[in-house]
Each structure stands twice: as structure tokens, then as C-alpha cells.
XYZ file of C-alpha atoms in Angstrom:
597
model
C 120.291 131.506 51.233
C 120.748 128.097 50.970
C 117.886 125.891 49.659
C 116.015 123.868 52.124
C 116.957 120.427 52.469
C 114.070 117.417 52.192
C 112.629 116.268 55.453
C 113.882 113.359 57.005
C 111.677 110.075 58.059
C 112.622 110.917 61.628
C 113.110 114.640 62.044
C 111.614 118.125 60.895
C 112.540 120.325 57.892
C 115.879 121.839 58.362
C 118.173 123.911 56.233
C 120.774 122.152 54.095
C 123.380 123.301 56.532
C 121.533 121.807 59.484
C 120.894 118.673 57.406
C 124.412 118.381 56.201
C 125.472 115.097 57.827
C 122.062 113.547 55.810
C 123.279 114.740 52.540
C 123.043 113.728 49.777
C 120.976 111.399 51.065
C 117.927 113.504 51.817
C 118.551 115.003 48.264
C 118.151 111.639 46.466
C 115.080 110.764 48.662
C 113.214 113.834 47.560
C 114.368 114.116 43.971
C 114.215 110.647 42.960
C 112.116 109.089 45.755
C 114.919 106.781 46.842
C 113.698 104.888 49.999
C 114.524 101.675 51.728
C 113.708 98.297 50.416
C 111.201 95.979 52.647
C 109.836 98.918 55.141
C 106.520 98.777 54.667
C 105.843 100.091 57.854
C 107.372 103.516 56.914
C 106.926 103.953 53.072
C 103.435 105.375 53.692
C 104.615 108.197 56.011
C 103.630 111.581 54.152
C 106.142 114.446 54.053
C 103.678 116.310 56.441
C 103.954 113.648 59.073
C 107.950 113.472 58.861
C 107.864 117.472 59.522
C 105.941 116.804 62.622
C 108.490 114.637 64.234
C 111.262 116.333 66.042
C 113.899 113.690 66.195
C 116.504 114.686 63.945
C 118.687 116.234 67.006
C 118.437 113.100 68.934
C 119.673 110.855 65.911
C 121.522 107.803 67.314
C 120.813 109.371 70.908
C 119.404 107.235 73.549
C 115.842 108.462 74.409
C 115.797 106.065 77.352
C 118.601 105.600 79.439
C 121.572 107.851 80.043
C 121.650 111.553 80.759
C 120.207 112.346 77.101
C 116.991 111.062 78.478
C 116.788 113.715 81.519
C 118.172 116.396 79.099
C 115.266 115.494 76.502
C 112.609 115.669 79.601
C 113.807 118.652 80.598
C 114.184 120.815 77.649
C 112.010 118.923 75.257
C 109.589 116.835 76.861
C 106.972 116.992 74.418
C 109.462 115.499 71.728
C 110.510 112.877 74.213
C 106.783 111.825 74.921
C 106.142 111.988 71.052
C 109.030 109.257 70.893
C 108.625 107.154 73.686
C 104.572 106.828 73.041
C 103.575 103.845 70.458
C 100.724 104.444 68.392
C 97.318 103.918 70.064
C 95.949 102.664 66.597
C 98.712 100.200 65.684
C 100.893 99.673 68.989
C 103.849 100.446 66.909
C 105.932 103.421 65.729
C 103.752 106.674 65.382
C 104.028 108.240 62.118
C 107.594 109.990 61.290
C 108.888 108.404 64.278
C 111.768 105.756 64.439
C 112.865 104.619 68.035
C 115.022 101.199 67.995
C 116.213 99.419 71.047
C 120.168 99.686 71.287
C 122.159 96.517 70.334
C 125.476 94.560 71.911
C 126.750 93.901 75.330
C 126.525 97.570 75.894
C 122.632 97.679 75.131
C 121.752 96.921 78.912
C 124.979 97.172 80.949
C 124.104 100.530 82.491
C 120.994 102.396 82.392
C 122.672 105.576 83.788
C 126.176 106.611 84.318
C 127.226 104.465 87.661
C 123.557 102.749 87.374
C 124.572 99.133 86.224
C 121.867 96.573 85.022
C 123.979 93.878 83.271
C 126.887 94.983 83.417
C 128.292 93.235 86.456
C 127.329 90.012 85.161
C 128.790 91.043 81.797
C 131.957 91.499 83.698
C 131.931 88.218 85.610
C 131.311 86.343 82.537
C 134.560 87.576 81.065
C 136.429 86.938 83.823
C 136.107 82.951 83.147
C 136.457 83.582 79.300
C 133.505 84.522 77.987
C 133.376 87.590 75.270
C 131.254 88.639 72.319
C 132.048 85.495 70.411
C 130.165 83.418 72.580
C 127.750 85.851 74.650
C 124.828 87.493 73.202
C 123.010 90.344 74.483
C 119.441 89.965 73.048
C 118.104 93.432 73.737
C 114.722 94.282 72.797
C 112.161 96.998 72.691
C 110.077 96.301 75.831
C 107.461 98.866 74.688
C 106.365 96.495 72.063
C 103.576 93.464 72.300
C 105.503 90.188 71.796
C 103.947 89.908 68.561
C 105.383 93.021 67.225
C 108.608 92.589 68.324
C 108.537 89.781 65.863
C 106.321 92.104 63.124
C 108.618 95.328 63.175
C 112.361 94.053 64.226
C 112.082 90.502 63.442
C 113.108 89.895 67.368
C 112.253 86.228 67.693
C 113.884 85.272 64.147
C 117.289 86.921 65.125
C 117.555 85.258 68.128
C 116.778 81.864 66.694
C 119.566 82.478 64.410
C 121.937 83.933 66.989
C 121.447 80.615 68.973
C 121.627 78.312 66.110
C 125.156 80.344 64.964
C 126.193 79.914 68.553
C 125.586 75.808 68.483
C 127.107 75.645 65.035
C 130.228 77.601 65.585
C 131.082 75.095 68.718
C 131.096 72.349 65.645
C 127.581 71.145 66.809
C 128.708 69.499 69.684
C 126.433 68.995 72.900
C 127.925 71.466 74.999
C 127.516 73.866 72.408
C 124.170 74.434 73.145
C 123.046 77.700 74.931
C 122.273 78.766 78.305
C 119.890 81.436 78.224
C 119.660 83.876 80.945
C 116.782 86.299 81.461
C 115.757 88.611 83.726
C 112.228 90.494 84.762
C 109.986 90.745 81.591
C 112.611 88.798 79.528
C 111.547 85.708 81.229
C 108.138 86.066 79.603
C 109.624 87.128 76.267
C 111.626 83.640 76.775
C 108.327 81.901 77.327
C 106.871 83.220 74.423
C 110.136 82.411 72.204
C 109.971 78.835 73.416
C 106.680 78.088 71.754
C 107.169 80.571 69.007
C 110.238 78.996 67.888
C 108.896 75.416 67.396
C 105.585 76.213 66.002
C 104.740 76.647 62.248
C 102.759 79.848 63.057
C 106.266 81.159 64.314
C 109.977 80.235 63.579
C 109.057 76.695 62.238
C 111.796 74.973 64.171
C 110.044 71.965 64.707
C 109.546 69.555 67.151
C 112.987 68.906 68.545
C 114.565 72.757 68.396
C 114.963 73.118 72.006
C 116.064 69.715 72.523
C 118.757 70.391 70.199
C 119.697 73.862 70.573
C 119.295 74.692 74.492
C 121.252 73.396 77.571
C 119.566 75.505 80.275
C 117.557 78.573 81.432
C 118.407 80.495 84.284
C 115.006 82.995 85.259
C 116.123 85.725 87.254
C 113.271 87.524 89.193
C 110.925 86.492 86.092
C 107.198 87.578 86.823
C 105.971 84.372 85.274
C 102.500 85.020 86.472
C 102.558 88.925 85.993
C 102.998 91.786 88.130
C 100.198 93.798 90.196
C 101.708 97.314 89.376
C 101.568 96.685 85.497
C 97.824 96.938 85.998
C 97.991 99.892 88.486
C 100.289 101.788 86.100
C 97.639 101.667 83.324
C 94.599 102.313 85.580
C 95.759 105.763 86.952
C 99.518 106.473 85.570
C 100.724 105.856 89.128
C 104.043 103.728 89.772
C 107.201 103.677 91.371
C 108.966 101.426 89.514
C 107.838 98.825 86.952
C 110.138 95.932 85.722
C 111.395 98.255 83.295
C 111.221 101.572 85.436
C 113.791 102.048 88.166
C 113.376 104.237 90.653
C 115.260 107.133 88.837
C 113.283 106.875 85.680
C 109.925 106.722 87.764
C 111.056 109.834 89.459
C 111.395 111.775 85.934
C 107.940 110.669 84.914
C 106.336 111.852 88.305
C 107.730 114.998 88.249
C 107.522 116.120 84.516
C 104.427 114.577 83.480
C 100.617 114.541 84.640
C 99.095 111.270 85.623
C 97.078 111.722 82.544
C 100.085 111.547 80.370
C 101.415 108.843 82.411
C 98.621 106.824 82.178
C 98.370 107.539 78.062
C 102.041 106.575 77.966
C 101.895 103.011 79.791
C 98.576 102.267 78.159
C 100.288 102.639 74.576
C 102.833 100.125 75.455
C 101.950 96.676 74.614
C 105.094 95.130 76.191
C 103.786 96.323 79.490
C 100.660 94.802 79.075
C 102.431 91.142 78.999
C 102.900 91.316 82.747
C 99.052 91.419 83.541
C 98.223 88.927 85.899
C 98.014 85.359 84.626
C 96.082 82.492 85.689
C 92.440 84.563 86.910
C 90.949 83.609 90.452
C 92.471 80.250 90.617
C 95.893 81.631 91.075
C 94.973 85.072 92.586
C 92.064 84.339 94.691
C 88.217 84.544 94.147
C 85.422 86.563 95.814
C 84.823 83.677 97.444
C 87.781 82.578 99.291
C 91.276 83.988 100.036
C 94.011 83.975 97.500
C 97.115 81.427 97.843
C 99.252 83.856 99.240
C 96.787 85.643 101.582
C 98.491 85.329 105.087
C 96.401 82.672 107.295
C 96.619 84.334 110.689
C 97.100 87.806 112.029
C 100.592 88.917 112.106
C 101.942 86.278 110.531
C 105.488 87.168 109.966
C 106.531 88.234 106.303
C 109.553 86.013 106.032
C 110.394 82.946 108.101
C 111.826 79.431 107.233
C 108.951 77.315 106.534
C 108.406 73.856 108.141
C 109.233 71.938 104.875
C 112.856 73.258 104.734
C 115.633 70.529 105.134
C 119.261 71.074 106.486
C 120.470 71.079 102.598
C 118.173 74.104 101.812
C 118.088 76.079 104.955
C 120.659 78.976 105.356
C 121.643 81.077 108.500
C 119.805 84.024 106.995
C 116.503 82.221 106.991
C 115.932 82.936 110.673
C 115.250 86.796 109.691
C 111.923 88.297 110.438
C 110.733 91.260 108.870
C 107.681 93.258 109.113
C 104.152 91.358 108.922
C 101.786 91.465 106.000
C 98.051 92.081 106.238
C 95.924 89.673 108.780
C 93.569 87.412 107.155
C 90.061 88.190 106.435
C 86.826 86.217 105.838
C 85.745 86.368 102.056
C 83.806 89.200 100.981
C 81.141 89.481 98.415
C 81.927 91.839 95.429
C 78.967 94.035 96.470
C 80.068 94.388 99.907
C 79.184 97.708 101.483
C 81.505 98.736 104.344
C 82.400 101.737 106.729
C 85.876 101.697 106.597
C 88.570 100.873 103.825
C 90.266 98.260 105.582
C 87.124 96.013 105.962
C 88.281 94.420 102.717
C 91.879 93.640 103.006
C 91.937 90.764 101.229
C 94.432 90.228 98.710
C 91.912 88.148 96.596
C 90.381 91.740 95.603
C 93.359 93.048 93.301
C 91.453 96.499 93.623
C 89.018 98.131 95.723
C 87.492 101.070 94.751
C 85.720 103.510 96.886
C 82.832 105.865 95.857
C 83.793 109.432 95.421
C 82.573 111.582 97.980
C 79.495 113.901 97.831
C 79.440 117.554 97.400
C 78.944 119.565 100.363
C 75.673 119.384 101.587
C 74.788 116.119 100.124
C 73.549 113.445 102.363
C 76.403 111.266 103.923
C 76.163 107.484 102.808
C 78.144 104.508 103.393
C 81.396 104.144 101.193
C 80.818 101.302 98.743
C 83.450 99.092 97.293
C 83.417 97.786 93.878
C 86.054 94.846 94.186
C 87.941 93.851 91.373
C 89.569 90.512 91.259
C 92.053 89.309 88.804
C 89.346 87.328 86.813
C 87.668 90.526 86.187
C 90.549 92.677 85.600
C 90.214 92.722 81.789
C 86.683 93.518 81.763
C 87.505 96.314 84.605
C 90.712 97.451 82.383
C 88.335 97.686 79.311
C 85.836 100.133 80.788
C 89.038 102.085 82.001
C 90.991 102.495 78.846
C 88.385 101.713 76.311
C 87.622 99.258 73.558
C 90.114 99.778 71.304
C 92.846 99.279 73.532
C 91.258 96.574 75.353
C 91.063 94.439 71.628
C 94.741 95.269 71.047
C 95.808 93.480 74.442
C 93.308 90.488 73.339
C 95.089 90.263 70.177
C 98.295 90.091 71.858
C 97.986 87.892 74.975
C 95.588 85.391 76.373
C 95.927 85.548 80.453
C 93.941 82.593 81.323
C 94.069 79.080 82.605
C 94.214 75.630 80.945
C 91.178 73.828 81.777
C 91.465 70.743 79.800
C 94.394 68.732 77.905
C 92.615 70.248 74.702
C 93.563 73.714 76.035
C 97.366 72.756 76.557
C 97.649 71.051 72.985
C 95.832 74.187 71.206
C 98.152 76.634 73.185
C 101.057 75.171 71.009
C 99.472 76.788 68.273
C 97.889 80.079 69.446
C 100.430 82.993 69.435
C 98.120 84.556 72.259
C 98.733 81.872 74.757
C 102.592 81.763 74.034
C 103.510 84.120 76.921
C 101.374 82.207 79.443
C 103.110 79.501 81.501
C 99.528 78.235 82.499
C 98.332 77.682 79.178
C 101.718 76.705 77.201
C 103.595 73.855 78.397
C 107.100 73.922 78.061
C 108.640 71.902 75.101
C 110.849 68.728 75.241
C 114.434 69.488 76.243
C 117.563 67.485 76.377
C 118.284 65.121 79.141
C 120.144 67.238 81.980
C 118.325 70.654 81.324
C 117.675 72.721 84.251
C 115.474 75.431 84.945
C 117.019 77.252 87.428
C 114.676 80.006 89.348
C 116.609 82.993 90.861
C 114.995 85.565 92.806
C 114.842 87.829 95.940
C 112.507 87.514 98.564
C 112.033 89.447 102.014
C 111.216 92.946 100.483
C 107.903 95.056 101.012
C 105.997 94.173 97.295
C 102.868 96.033 96.026
C 99.987 93.284 95.742
C 96.639 95.168 96.111
C 95.222 98.803 95.675
C 92.892 100.997 96.689
C 91.428 103.474 94.384
C 88.987 106.272 94.373
C 87.409 107.750 91.077
C 87.794 111.149 92.848
C 91.275 112.167 92.565
C 92.997 113.680 95.476
C 95.006 115.786 93.407
C 94.062 116.606 89.889
C 94.825 114.276 87.422
C 96.707 116.770 85.262
C 98.742 117.867 88.703
C 102.615 116.844 88.133
C 105.673 118.274 89.730
C 106.472 120.738 87.089
C 103.408 121.184 84.811
C 99.879 120.714 84.347
C 98.166 119.859 80.851
C 95.008 118.814 79.532
C 93.435 115.826 80.154
C 91.657 113.817 83.209
C 91.958 110.300 84.982
C 89.293 108.337 86.063
C 91.313 106.737 89.269
C 93.690 107.936 91.856
C 95.242 105.764 94.423
C 93.315 106.587 97.656
C 96.137 108.045 99.507
C 93.859 108.084 102.775
C 93.734 104.425 102.927
C 96.493 103.711 105.512
C 96.900 100.773 107.809
C 100.588 99.784 108.990
C 99.708 96.877 110.844
C 98.443 95.282 107.556
C 101.176 96.599 105.708
C 98.832 99.289 103.712
C 100.185 102.934 103.054
C 99.024 105.516 100.865
C 96.587 102.849 99.254
C 98.735 100.312 98.520
C 98.886 97.163 100.342
C 101.984 95.040 100.382
C 103.415 91.074 100.368
C 106.664 89.744 100.428
C 108.637 89.689 97.189
C 111.735 91.446 95.606
C 110.347 94.725 95.550
C 108.661 94.592 92.263
C 107.151 91.267 91.849
C 105.279 89.382 94.478
C 106.346 85.896 95.772
C 103.529 83.943 94.102
C 104.411 85.325 90.587
C 108.263 84.675 91.186
C 107.841 81.257 92.787
C 104.654 79.604 91.771
C 105.551 77.924 88.263
C 109.123 76.905 89.736
C 107.570 75.469 93.144
C 104.652 73.711 91.517
C 103.401 74.422 88.093
C 106.567 73.260 86.351
C 106.844 70.196 88.541
C 103.440 69.033 87.061
C 103.362 66.975 83.617
C 100.878 69.314 81.822
C 103.248 72.145 82.161
C 106.462 70.426 82.196
C 105.870 67.207 79.632
C 109.457 65.897 79.360
C 110.192 66.468 83.329
C 112.975 69.132 83.277
C 114.429 69.509 86.526
C 113.286 72.608 88.224
C 115.531 74.159 91.047
C 114.667 77.237 93.067
C 117.325 79.912 94.457
C 115.795 82.287 96.614
C 117.782 85.034 97.855
C 117.080 87.011 101.248
C 117.803 90.790 101.328
C 121.135 91.390 103.087
C 121.551 94.917 102.279
C 125.116 96.931 103.224
C 125.431 100.585 104.014
C 124.277 102.373 107.072
C 122.574 105.302 108.686
C 126.305 107.437 107.866
C 126.980 106.274 104.507
C 123.851 104.423 102.831
C 124.189 102.533 99.843
C 122.546 103.786 96.820
C 122.446 100.059 95.832
C 121.645 97.043 97.350
C 125.334 95.926 97.513
C 126.110 92.176 96.881
C 123.735 90.606 99.140
C 120.432 92.838 97.779
C 117.611 90.746 96.825
C 116.059 93.679 95.150
C 114.474 92.858 91.564
C 117.243 95.215 89.742
C 120.051 95.256 92.386
C 119.924 91.196 92.445
C 122.043 91.791 89.122
C 124.890 92.465 91.290
C 124.279 89.877 94.022
C 127.147 87.769 94.547
C 125.725 84.546 95.269
C 123.220 84.607 92.305
C 126.595 85.423 90.102
C 128.535 82.397 91.413
C 125.240 80.389 90.605
C 125.294 81.412 87.223
C 129.239 81.234 86.701
C 128.887 77.553 87.879
C 126.003 77.025 85.559
C 127.632 78.321 82.142
C 130.754 76.504 83.218
C 128.914 73.109 83.407
C 129.767 72.860 87.253
C 126.247 73.125 88.565
C 125.908 69.442 89.770
C 125.843 70.657 93.586
C 123.150 73.732 92.912
C 120.195 72.629 94.712
C 116.595 74.353 96.033
C 117.366 77.143 98.479
C 114.215 78.296 99.995
C 113.595 80.949 102.731
C 110.080 81.808 102.311
C 106.738 79.981 102.279
C 106.449 79.497 98.584
C 105.870 75.906 98.883
C 102.844 75.943 100.961
C 101.595 78.752 98.976
C 101.830 76.860 95.670
C 100.394 74.026 97.331
C 97.062 76.193 98.179
C 96.600 77.045 94.367
C 93.687 74.455 93.358
C 94.027 73.784 89.392
C 91.775 71.480 87.427
C 92.018 67.813 87.675
C 93.048 65.185 85.421
C 95.633 67.206 83.030
C 98.477 65.452 84.384
């Protein structure tokens, strides 16, 4: 018999033969107590905790993306869940688990074989001369809260160093300043970084760092005001595709894990909570008046060219009209009692909850709604997920709105405010700095949810198995109204199929045009992309094609790619606003506090 080898920090006990690739390291760790320096988060992990981990067979394998994920979920679902879920106590690695973001240009080029994300963009940048010496993909662990990205991985410190190195490698020339390209949640990460990097409580780069090292920012599909479906995923574990779950990833979770398991997983991800809704009732609508993006007339088209468009910004595609969104509705009191679900179609209520059905034989009563606005969001979520999780979210993010100049000034030194564009102003940028907002429009996008505390299907039910646990809420699948774009308890609006138009475009159309949020007056350009999918009834396209406006597929959109290539080549003088939606009208309806500009 061969002696048993010591356990690994990331796997259970194995024989010396099975642990051969880790010898003599495991032997020295056990006999001499060798352990990596500067690893305070791991050094207290006990041997027993390491033995509970199951990750040895997945050493250097990807647990998210590639076919390894599918195999792990299919054959070893509990181990996969153990690795993907963060600690409910710390929001970081559970004991005995080490899972880190892949690095390099191939970290986010393909999610699965054939399913590209950044690959098309990287290839096109290479076509005009960019390579790994002057192009850096700053991959991050999107499960972690933004403060924990720095605490565990020194993510923002590394990003700062890479940007500085790129600049210095160019000889310190002005054209060596970096163009930052962000997609989806990455836009919020960069918003946080812009405040972190100059703050004495962050990167300590001092005032002027952004002005020196940054040339421009291309914001692709950035949910600057958050994503409604991030809220729904932590309430009930029901989601189709969030900003980091594509359709295939959502399929795996929904068919192999119960709703309760999915809810627990999503709630553990502090990064997901960064996409809760910012701005409160002023941005998303209150109980007393419609939301800014509320349709103002019955059957108002989802897509039509707004009146303010000029010949410069008008495009032949702008005449397309898609399905109409919900009709406008009068304001409802939060405690309104109604008999039919769609008596309350207002966007101003992010969530409407029906009363559970009465047991057989009980007297019938009207169904009452508890209407939750965005201003009520965190209090409501706290009741759903518990005090501990709510406190962790509050320690990472502030979802409020600047009400005074004092708030704007204070936000620069309060880390919880750094991801919030409605609280933390942009830093000073150099002359010629541009923020170019590229996003898709014209696709049905989740905006509001109808929930019931009495699940239609048991919280433990999933496609393949059932486990212990229960969920407090479930989508009310009985709520249906095609005329108001309500399907299976979800009300839709205009957007890129993941992020609503309000979140995609408000900061670009109005917020960053104001001195309070853009004190140096950096130019902001909107480039909307109307969906023009390829494929037909005989050979449908699995992806949207070069004209797609979908949240992920837009990364292969030819028009977007052309814009980016011109921007990074310094040939962007003719890139001007191109607007198909009514985002300007929506933005003008938002009433911000006076006197801050």
C-alpha cells in the first residue's frame, strides 16, 4: 500500500499515486508546514475543510464556460455548485475552494466552442495591428462584489498598472493613453474603477490620473442604472439570461438545479447585486406617477423614430415598428386592491405580488397586490434574503441618487457610491476624451414582474431533480396579456433583450450631459443599433448575425465593430449620435433634484 498523500487546498484526500502531479509539494506542506506567503484568506483553512473540497479533479479546468461546465453539472453537480457558490458569511471563497477568473485574451473570447463573446472583436483589432503588447483583456471574477475584487484579487490595482504600463511603453506620448472598451457589467466595473483609481481610499492615483492615462471609453450595452432581471434572479432563482448568463448557461441551471438552489447561488454572488436598480423612484417611477419609460398612450409602438431625430442621426432602419408595449395606466396607490392582475400594469412598480390562493373551502376574497417600487427594492429584498445578505449588499453598493452638491463631493471618497453614476461624478478627462455609448434597441426586454408567494410548481422542482429547501416567491405564470407585452408574469419593454432602454441610454442621453455628473464636459455620443437579424424559417441563425442588437450578440455586430476600429485608430471625428429610440424623450421626463449643476 502506498502512503496517503496530504490533502490539497482545493481538493479532497487522495493516495500518493492520485496526487502524483502535486508531489513533493503536498508532502512538504504537510511535514514542514509550507504555505504560500501573503495568503491570509487561505492560511486558516483547516485540513478537514480541505478534505471537504472536491476540486482536485478540476485543477486548472474551467468551471464556467467550455464543455467542462456541462460535464461537471451533469456528473458532479454538487461539486460544481460548491465551487460556484460564494461563502454566505464572507462573500468570497468558501473554505477549501479556490476558483479564479481565467486570464489573457482567451479568457473571454469564447464561452463555449463556437459561442464567441470577445473573439470577433479581438480578431478585428488584430486585423488593424493590435496584439498582446498593446491590447489587454482585463478579465474579472464577476461573482465577487467590487470591493472584494480588489481585496481578494487586487483586480483594480492590476488594471491601473496595466494602463500605466501601456502608456509608458508608448514613450509617454499622448496617443499612448488607453481607450477602454467595456461590455455589460464591465461598464459598472469601470465606473467603479474611475472613482477608485484617484481616491486616497483606493488606488491613490490622485486628481489628474484619468486625464493623463485615458483617451476614451466605449461603453457597450452598459447597464448604468442596473438590470431588473438581476433583482428577479435573487428573489426566486428564475432567470433566462442575466448579464453573465447566456441562454445555454441559463438552460443548464434551470434544468439541473431547483429554484431554491438557483436563488441561493445568485444571492451569494456580490457581483450580481451590483446590477440592482440605481436611482430609486426618481429614475424608475414612483407609486404616484408613471415611470419615465412608461408608454404615454395605448398601443404606443415599441420602436418608432422620435421627432427630435435629425437627418444626421436618422437611418433607413429607423422606420421599423415592432410589437407595442403595455398601455399607459393611471397611478396606483401602493396598497391598491384589484381583482385582475393587469389592473396594475404600471412600470413604476417593479414588482407586484399576488396573495396566495386560499385553501379549498375557504371564503373567496379579492387578490391584493403589494406593489414594490425601486425605492422599496432594498427593504423588500432584505425581507426575502435575510438581514445578513442585505447588510453585505449595503456594505458594497449605494443605489441612491445625489440630492445635494455635498452628496456629489462625498461620493468621491465613499467606496459604496463608486459604481453609481447617479452619485459619483466622472473625473476630469483630457480634451478630446469621448464616451461613446453603443447599445441595441428594439428587442423585448424584461421590465416588471408579477410574483406569487404560492409557487405554481414547488420550489424544489427542477428538470432533473428535487432537493430540500423552499422559495418564498415564484413568477405568477397565470398573468398573461399579449397586448401589454406580458407573458408568464413578466412585462416587457424596449431594450437589448437583457437591459432596458432606460438603463442603457439615460446617462448617455442626459445624465452625463449635466455638469453634476460630467464636470469636465467630456463629449458623449450615442450609437444605437436596431436589431437586423439574419437567418430564416428554413435555416435560422443560432446567433443574431452581423446586424444583431442582442446584448451579447452585438459583440459581433459589424457596425459596432467598425465604430470601435475607427475609435482605437484615432479616426473617430465623424462618429456622431445615431438614435432610433425615444431615449431623449424618456431622459427628459426624469426629474432630478435642482441646483446641482
